[in-house]
PDB file of C-alpha atoms and ligand atoms in Angstrom:
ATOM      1  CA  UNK N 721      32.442 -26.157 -77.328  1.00  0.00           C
ATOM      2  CA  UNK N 722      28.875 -27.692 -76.901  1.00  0.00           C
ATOM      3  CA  UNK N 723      26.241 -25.480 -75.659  1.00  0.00           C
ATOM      4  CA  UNK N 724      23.865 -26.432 -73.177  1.00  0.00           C
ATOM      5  CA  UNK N 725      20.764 -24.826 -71.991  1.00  0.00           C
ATOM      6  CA  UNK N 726      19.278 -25.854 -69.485  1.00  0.00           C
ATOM      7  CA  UNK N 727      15.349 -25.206 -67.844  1.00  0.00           C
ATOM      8  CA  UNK N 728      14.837 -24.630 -64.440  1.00  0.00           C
ATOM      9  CA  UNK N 729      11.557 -24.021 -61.735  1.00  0.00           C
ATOM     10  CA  UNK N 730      13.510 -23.743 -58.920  1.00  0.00           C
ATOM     11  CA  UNK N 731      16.236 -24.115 -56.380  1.00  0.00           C
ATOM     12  CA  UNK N 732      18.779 -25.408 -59.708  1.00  0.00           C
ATOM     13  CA  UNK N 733      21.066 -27.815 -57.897  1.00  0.00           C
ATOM     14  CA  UNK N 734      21.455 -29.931 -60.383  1.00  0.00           C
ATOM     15  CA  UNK N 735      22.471 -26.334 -62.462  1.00  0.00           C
ATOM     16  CA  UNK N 736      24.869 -26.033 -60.037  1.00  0.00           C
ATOM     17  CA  UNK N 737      26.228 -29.034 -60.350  1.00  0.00           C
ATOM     18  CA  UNK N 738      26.273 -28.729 -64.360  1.00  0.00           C
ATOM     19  CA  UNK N 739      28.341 -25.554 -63.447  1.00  0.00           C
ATOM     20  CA  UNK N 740      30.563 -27.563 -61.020  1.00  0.00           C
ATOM     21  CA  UNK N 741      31.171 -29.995 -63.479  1.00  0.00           C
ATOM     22  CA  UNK N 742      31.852 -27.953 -66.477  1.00  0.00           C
ATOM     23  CA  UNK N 743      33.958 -25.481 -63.774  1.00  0.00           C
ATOM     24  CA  UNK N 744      36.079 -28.269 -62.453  1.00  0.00           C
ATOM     25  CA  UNK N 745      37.324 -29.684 -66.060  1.00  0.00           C
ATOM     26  CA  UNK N 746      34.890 -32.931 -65.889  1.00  0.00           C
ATOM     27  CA  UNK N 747      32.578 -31.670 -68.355  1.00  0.00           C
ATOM     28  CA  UNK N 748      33.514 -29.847 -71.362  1.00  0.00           C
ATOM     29  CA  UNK N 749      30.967 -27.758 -72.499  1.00  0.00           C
ATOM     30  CA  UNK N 750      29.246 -24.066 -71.802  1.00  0.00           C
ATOM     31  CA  UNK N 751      25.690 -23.360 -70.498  1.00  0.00           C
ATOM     32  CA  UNK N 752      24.542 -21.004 -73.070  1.00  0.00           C
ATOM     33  CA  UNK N 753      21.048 -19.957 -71.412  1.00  0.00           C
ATOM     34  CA  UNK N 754      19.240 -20.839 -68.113  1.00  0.00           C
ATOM     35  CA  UNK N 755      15.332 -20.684 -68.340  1.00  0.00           C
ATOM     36  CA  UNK N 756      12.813 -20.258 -65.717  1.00  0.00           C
ATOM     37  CA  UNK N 757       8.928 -20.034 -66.070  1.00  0.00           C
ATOM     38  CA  UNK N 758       8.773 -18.221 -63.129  1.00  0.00           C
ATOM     39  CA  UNK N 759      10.828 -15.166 -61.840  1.00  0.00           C
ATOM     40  CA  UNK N 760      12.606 -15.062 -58.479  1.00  0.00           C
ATOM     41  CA  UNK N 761      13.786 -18.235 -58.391  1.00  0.00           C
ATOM     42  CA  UNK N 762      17.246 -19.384 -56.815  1.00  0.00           C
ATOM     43  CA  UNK N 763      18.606 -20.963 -60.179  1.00  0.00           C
ATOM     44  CA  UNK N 764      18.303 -17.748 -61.635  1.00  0.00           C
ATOM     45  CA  UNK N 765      20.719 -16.363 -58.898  1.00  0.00           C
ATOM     46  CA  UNK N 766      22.569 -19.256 -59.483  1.00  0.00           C
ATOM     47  CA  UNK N 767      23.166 -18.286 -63.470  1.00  0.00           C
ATOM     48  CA  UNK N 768      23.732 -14.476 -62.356  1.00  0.00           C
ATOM     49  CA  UNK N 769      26.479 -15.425 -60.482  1.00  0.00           C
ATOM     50  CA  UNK N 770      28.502 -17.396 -63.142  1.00  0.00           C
ATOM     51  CA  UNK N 771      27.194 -14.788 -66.004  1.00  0.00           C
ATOM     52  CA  UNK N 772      24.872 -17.291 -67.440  1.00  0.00           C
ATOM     53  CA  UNK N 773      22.649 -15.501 -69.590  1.00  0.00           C
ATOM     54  CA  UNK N 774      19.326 -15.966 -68.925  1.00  0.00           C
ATOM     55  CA  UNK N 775      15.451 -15.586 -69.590  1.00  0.00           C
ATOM     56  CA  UNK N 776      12.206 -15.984 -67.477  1.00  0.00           C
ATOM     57  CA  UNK N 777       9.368 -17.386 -69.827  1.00  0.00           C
ATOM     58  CA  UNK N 778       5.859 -17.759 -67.982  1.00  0.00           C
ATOM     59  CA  UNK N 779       3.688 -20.213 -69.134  1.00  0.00           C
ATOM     60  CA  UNK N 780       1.540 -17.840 -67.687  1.00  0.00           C
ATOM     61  CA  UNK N 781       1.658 -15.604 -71.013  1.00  0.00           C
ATOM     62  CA  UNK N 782       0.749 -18.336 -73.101  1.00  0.00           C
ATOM     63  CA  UNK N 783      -2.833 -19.718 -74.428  1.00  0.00           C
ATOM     64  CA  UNK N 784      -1.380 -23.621 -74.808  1.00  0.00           C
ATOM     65  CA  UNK N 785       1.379 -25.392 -73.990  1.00  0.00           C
ATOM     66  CA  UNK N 786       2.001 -25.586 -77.420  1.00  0.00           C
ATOM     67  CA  UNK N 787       2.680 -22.097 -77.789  1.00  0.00           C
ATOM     68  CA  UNK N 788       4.505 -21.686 -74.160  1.00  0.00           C
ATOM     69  CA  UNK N 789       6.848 -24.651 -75.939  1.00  0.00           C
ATOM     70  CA  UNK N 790       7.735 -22.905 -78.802  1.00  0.00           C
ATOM     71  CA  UNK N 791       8.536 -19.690 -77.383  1.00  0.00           C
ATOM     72  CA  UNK N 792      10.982 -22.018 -75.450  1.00  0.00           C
ATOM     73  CA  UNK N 793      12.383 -23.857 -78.529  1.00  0.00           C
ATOM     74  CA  UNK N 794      13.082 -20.040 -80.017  1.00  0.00           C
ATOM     75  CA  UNK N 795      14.894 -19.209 -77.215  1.00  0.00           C
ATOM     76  CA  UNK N 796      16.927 -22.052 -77.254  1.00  0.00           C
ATOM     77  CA  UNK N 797      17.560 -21.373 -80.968  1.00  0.00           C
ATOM     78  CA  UNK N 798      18.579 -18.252 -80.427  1.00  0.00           C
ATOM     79  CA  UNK N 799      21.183 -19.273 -77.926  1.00  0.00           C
ATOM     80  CA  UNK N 800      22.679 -21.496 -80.138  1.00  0.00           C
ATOM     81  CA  UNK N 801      21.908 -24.732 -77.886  1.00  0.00           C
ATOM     82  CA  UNK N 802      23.948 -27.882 -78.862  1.00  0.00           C
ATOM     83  CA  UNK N 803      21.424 -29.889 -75.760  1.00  0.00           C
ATOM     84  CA  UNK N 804      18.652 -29.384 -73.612  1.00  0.00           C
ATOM     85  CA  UNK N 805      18.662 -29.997 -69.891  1.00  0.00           C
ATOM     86  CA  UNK N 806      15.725 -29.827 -68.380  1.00  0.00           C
ATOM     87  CA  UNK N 807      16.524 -29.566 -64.242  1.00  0.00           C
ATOM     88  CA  UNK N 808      13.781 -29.205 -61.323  1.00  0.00           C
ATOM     89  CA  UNK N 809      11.519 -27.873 -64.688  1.00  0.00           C
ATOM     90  CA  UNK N 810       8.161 -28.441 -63.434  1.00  0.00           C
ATOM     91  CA  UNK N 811       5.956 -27.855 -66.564  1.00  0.00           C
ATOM     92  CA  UNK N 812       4.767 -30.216 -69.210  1.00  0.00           C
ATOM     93  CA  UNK N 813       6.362 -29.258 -72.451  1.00  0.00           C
ATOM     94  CA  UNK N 814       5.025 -29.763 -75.756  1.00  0.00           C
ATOM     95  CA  UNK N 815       6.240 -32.412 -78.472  1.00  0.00           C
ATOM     96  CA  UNK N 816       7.806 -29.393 -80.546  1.00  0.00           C
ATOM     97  CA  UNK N 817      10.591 -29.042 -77.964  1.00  0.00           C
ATOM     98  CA  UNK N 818      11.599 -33.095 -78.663  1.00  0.00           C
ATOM     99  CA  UNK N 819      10.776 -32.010 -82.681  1.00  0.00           C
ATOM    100  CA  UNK N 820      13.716 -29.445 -82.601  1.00  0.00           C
ATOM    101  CA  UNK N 821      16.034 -31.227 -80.464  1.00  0.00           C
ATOM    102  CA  UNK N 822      15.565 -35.083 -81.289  1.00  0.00           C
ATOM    103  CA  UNK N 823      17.353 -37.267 -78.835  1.00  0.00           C
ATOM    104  CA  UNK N 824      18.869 -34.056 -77.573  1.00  0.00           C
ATOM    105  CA  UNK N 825      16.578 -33.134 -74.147  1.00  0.00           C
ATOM    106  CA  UNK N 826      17.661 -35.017 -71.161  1.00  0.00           C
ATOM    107  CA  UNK N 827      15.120 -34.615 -67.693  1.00  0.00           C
ATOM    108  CA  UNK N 828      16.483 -36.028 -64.211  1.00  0.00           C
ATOM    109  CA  UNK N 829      13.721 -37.716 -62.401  1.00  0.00           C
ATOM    110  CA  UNK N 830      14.246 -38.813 -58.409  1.00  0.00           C
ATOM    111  CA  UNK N 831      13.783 -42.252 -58.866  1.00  0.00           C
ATOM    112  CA  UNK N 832      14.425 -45.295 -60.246  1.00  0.00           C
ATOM    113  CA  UNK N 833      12.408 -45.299 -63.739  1.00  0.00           C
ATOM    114  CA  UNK N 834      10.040 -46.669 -64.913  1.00  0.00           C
ATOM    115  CA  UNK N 835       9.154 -47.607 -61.364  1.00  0.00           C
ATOM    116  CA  UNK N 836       7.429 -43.894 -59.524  1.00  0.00           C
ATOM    117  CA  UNK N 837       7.827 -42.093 -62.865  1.00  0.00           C
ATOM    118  CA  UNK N 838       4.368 -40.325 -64.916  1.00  0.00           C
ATOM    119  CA  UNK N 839       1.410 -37.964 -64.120  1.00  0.00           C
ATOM    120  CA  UNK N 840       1.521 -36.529 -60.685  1.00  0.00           C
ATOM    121  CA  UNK N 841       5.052 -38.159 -59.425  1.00  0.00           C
ATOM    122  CA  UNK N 842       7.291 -34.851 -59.257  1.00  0.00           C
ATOM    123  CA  UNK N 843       8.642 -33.879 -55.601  1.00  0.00           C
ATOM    124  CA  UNK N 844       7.537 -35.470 -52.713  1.00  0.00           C
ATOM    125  CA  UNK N 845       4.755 -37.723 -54.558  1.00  0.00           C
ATOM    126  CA  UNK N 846       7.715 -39.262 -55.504  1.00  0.00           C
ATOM    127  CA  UNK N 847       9.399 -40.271 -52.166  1.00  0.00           C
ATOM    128  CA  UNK N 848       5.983 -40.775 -50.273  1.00  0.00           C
ATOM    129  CA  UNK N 849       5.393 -43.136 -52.728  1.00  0.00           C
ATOM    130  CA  UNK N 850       8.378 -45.101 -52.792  1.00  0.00           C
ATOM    131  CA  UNK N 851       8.605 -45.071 -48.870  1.00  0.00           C
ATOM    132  CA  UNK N 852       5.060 -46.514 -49.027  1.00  0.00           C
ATOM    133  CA  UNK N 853       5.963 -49.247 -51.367  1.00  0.00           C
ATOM    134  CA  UNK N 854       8.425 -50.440 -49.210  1.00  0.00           C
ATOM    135  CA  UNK N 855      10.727 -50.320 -51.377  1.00  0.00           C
ATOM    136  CA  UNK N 856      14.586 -50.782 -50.036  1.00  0.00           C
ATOM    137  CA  UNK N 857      16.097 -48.745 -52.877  1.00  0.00           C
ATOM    138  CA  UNK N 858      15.832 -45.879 -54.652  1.00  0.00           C
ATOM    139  CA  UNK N 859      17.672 -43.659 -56.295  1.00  0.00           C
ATOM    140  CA  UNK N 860      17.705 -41.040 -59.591  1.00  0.00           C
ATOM    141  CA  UNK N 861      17.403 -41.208 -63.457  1.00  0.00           C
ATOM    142  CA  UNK N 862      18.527 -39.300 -66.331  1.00  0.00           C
ATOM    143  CA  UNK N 863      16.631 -40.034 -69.364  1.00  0.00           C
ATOM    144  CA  UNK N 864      15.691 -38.698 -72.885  1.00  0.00           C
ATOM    145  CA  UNK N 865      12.832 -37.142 -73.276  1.00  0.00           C
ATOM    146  CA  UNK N 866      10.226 -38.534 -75.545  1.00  0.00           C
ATOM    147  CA  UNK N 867       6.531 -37.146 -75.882  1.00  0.00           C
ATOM    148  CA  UNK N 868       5.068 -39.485 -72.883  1.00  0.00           C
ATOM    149  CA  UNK N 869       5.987 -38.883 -69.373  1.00  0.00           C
ATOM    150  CA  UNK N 870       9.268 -39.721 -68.116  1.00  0.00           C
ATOM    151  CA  UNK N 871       9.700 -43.475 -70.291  1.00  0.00           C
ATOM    152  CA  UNK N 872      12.492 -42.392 -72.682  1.00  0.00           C
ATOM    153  CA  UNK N 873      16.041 -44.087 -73.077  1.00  0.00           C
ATOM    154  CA  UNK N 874      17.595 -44.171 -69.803  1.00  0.00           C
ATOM    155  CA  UNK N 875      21.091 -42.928 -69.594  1.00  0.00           C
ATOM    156  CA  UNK N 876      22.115 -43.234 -66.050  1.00  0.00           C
ATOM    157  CA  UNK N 877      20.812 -44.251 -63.002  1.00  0.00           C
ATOM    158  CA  UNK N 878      22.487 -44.620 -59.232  1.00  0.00           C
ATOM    159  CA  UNK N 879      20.729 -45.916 -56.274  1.00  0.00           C
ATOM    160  CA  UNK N 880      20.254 -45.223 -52.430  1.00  0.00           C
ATOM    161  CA  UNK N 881      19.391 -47.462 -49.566  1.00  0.00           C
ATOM    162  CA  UNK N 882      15.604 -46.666 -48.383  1.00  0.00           C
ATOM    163  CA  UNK N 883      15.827 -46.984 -44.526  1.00  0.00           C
ATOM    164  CA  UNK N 884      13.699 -47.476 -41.724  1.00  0.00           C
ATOM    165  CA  UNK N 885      13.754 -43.852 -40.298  1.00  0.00           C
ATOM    166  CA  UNK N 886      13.885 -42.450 -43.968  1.00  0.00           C
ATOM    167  CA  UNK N 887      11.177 -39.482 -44.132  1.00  0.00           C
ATOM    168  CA  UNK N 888      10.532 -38.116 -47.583  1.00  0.00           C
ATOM    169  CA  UNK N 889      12.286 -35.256 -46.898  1.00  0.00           C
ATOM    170  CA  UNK N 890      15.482 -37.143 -46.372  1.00  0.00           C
ATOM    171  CA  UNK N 891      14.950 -39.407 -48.300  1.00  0.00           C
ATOM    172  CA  UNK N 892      14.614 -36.817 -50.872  1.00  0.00           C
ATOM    173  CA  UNK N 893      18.214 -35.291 -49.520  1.00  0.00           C
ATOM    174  CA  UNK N 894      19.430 -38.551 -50.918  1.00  0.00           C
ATOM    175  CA  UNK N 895      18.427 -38.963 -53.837  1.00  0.00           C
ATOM    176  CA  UNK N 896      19.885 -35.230 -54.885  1.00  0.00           C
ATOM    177  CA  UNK N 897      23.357 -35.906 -54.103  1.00  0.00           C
ATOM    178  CA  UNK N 898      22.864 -38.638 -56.413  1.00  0.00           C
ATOM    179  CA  UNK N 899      21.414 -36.363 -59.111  1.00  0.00           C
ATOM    180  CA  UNK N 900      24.302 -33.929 -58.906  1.00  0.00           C
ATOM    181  CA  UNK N 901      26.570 -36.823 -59.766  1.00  0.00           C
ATOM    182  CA  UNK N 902      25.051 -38.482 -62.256  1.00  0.00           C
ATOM    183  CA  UNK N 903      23.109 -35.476 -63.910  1.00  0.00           C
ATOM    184  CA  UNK N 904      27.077 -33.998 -65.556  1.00  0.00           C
ATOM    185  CA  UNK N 905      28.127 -37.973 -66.557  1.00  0.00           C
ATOM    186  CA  UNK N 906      24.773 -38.251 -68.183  1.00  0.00           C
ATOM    187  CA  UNK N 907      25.354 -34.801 -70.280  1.00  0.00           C
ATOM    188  CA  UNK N 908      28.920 -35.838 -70.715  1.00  0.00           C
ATOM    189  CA  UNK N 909      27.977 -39.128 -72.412  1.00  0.00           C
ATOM    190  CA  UNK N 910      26.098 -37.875 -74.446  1.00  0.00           C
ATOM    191  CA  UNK N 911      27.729 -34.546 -75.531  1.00  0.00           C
ATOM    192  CA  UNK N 912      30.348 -37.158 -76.530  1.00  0.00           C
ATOM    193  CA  UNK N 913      28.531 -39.639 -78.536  1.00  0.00           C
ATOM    194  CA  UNK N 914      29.634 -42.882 -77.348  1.00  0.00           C
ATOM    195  CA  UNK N 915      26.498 -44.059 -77.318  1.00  0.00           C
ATOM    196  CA  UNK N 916      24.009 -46.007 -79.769  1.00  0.00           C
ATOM    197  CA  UNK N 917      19.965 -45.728 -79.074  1.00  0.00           C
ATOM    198  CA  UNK N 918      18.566 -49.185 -79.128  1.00  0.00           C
ATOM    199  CA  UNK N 919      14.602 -49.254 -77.951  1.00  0.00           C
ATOM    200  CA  UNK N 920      14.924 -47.965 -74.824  1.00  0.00           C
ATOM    201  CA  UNK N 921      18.362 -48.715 -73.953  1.00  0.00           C
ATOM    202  CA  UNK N 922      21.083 -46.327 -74.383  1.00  0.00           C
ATOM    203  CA  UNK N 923      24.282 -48.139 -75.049  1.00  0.00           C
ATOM    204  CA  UNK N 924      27.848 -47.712 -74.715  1.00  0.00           C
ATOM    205  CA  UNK N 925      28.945 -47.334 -78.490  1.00  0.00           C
TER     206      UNK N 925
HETATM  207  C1  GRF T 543      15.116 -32.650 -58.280  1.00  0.00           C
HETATM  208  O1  GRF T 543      14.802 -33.630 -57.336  1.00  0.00           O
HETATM  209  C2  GRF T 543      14.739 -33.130 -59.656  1.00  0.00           C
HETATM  210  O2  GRF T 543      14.923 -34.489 -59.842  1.00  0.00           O
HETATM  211  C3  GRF T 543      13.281 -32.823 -59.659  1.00  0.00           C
HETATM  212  O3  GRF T 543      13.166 -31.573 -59.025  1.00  0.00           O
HETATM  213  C4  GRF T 543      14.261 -31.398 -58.122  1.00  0.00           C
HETATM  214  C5  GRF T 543      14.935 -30.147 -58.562  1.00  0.00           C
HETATM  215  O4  GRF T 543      15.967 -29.747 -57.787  1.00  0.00           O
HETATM  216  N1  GRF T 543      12.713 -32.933 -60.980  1.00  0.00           N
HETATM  217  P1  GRF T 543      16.901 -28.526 -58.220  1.00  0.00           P
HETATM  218  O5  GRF T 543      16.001 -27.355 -58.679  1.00  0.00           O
HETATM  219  O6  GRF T 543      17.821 -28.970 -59.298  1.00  0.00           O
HETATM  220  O7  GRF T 543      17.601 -28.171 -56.935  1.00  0.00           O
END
């Protein structure tokens, strides 16, 4: 069975859908460790209630990101960790994470990259933004993570309609049911290896 572990910040919806997925028989694998840089949050309720092990580590406790990344790589070592989800994580992470797991750390961004991805779009910088574009659609990305800010190989996308009355907020409400349904097909893919790399396209093998 393929372990996953998976970093969270916050409310961990798309954990919970990795748990749905992997509960319901779509997914075959086993989240080996949930980790939070900060305590108290609801994904860490989340992993308590399946008996997900799991581990706060503050990037409060650490001089560089560099050193608040590799404290994160050892964890995942110790747990074992086949793949690296990172879901709602809100903190830059450092090259060695992407070092120790090569085309092995996925991110889910809420929108359609490369358009609204890099520095500063996270949360609602990301749907203000599209709404003032004007764009029509959005929609959410799972991608690999490479050292620069949300440009690796995409490996699924799915879309929503922007409309009229759309606020960010539900806008936002959207674009996460999308997440929870693409976020387990984009693990499964690539758990299962039918896949070849090719720049930045991820192709069906
Ligand atoms: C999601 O919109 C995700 O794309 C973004 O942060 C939000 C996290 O939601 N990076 P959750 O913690 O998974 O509920």
């Amino acid at each position: 069975m393929k372990r996953i572990g998976v970093l969270v910040s916050g409310g961990g919806s798309n954990l919970q859908a990795l748990i749905d997925s992997i509960r319901n028989g779509e997914l075959s694998a086993e989240i080996a460790v949930v980790i939070s840089n900060k305590e108290g949050v609801y994904a860490l309720e989340r992993a308590k209630q399946y008996d997900i092990p799991s581990r706060v580590i503050s990037h409060k406790d650490y001089a560089t990101v560099a050193d608040f990344t590799a404290a994160i790589v050892s964890c995942l070592k110790e747990f074992d960790v086949d793949l690296v989800c990172l879901a709602g994580f809100l903190r830059i992470l450092d090259r060695v994470l992407i070092d120790a797991y090569p085309n092995r750390v996925l991110n889910i961004h809420p929108a359609l990259l490369p358009a609204f991805g890099g520095k500063g779009m996270y949360g609602h910088h990301v749907h203000e933004a599209v709404i003032a574009s004007g764009a029509k659609y959005s929609g959410a990305t799972v991608h690999l993570v490479t050292p620069e800010t949300d440009v690796g190989p995409i490996v699924c996308q799915g879309i929503v309609e922007v409309a009229d009355e759309d606020t960010p907020e539900t806008l936002a409400a959207k674009v996460l049911q999308v997440e929870h349904r693409i976020y387990p097909q984009a693990v499964r893919l690539i758990l299962e290896g039918g896949y070849r790399i090719d720049g930045l396209r991820v192709r069906r093998a």
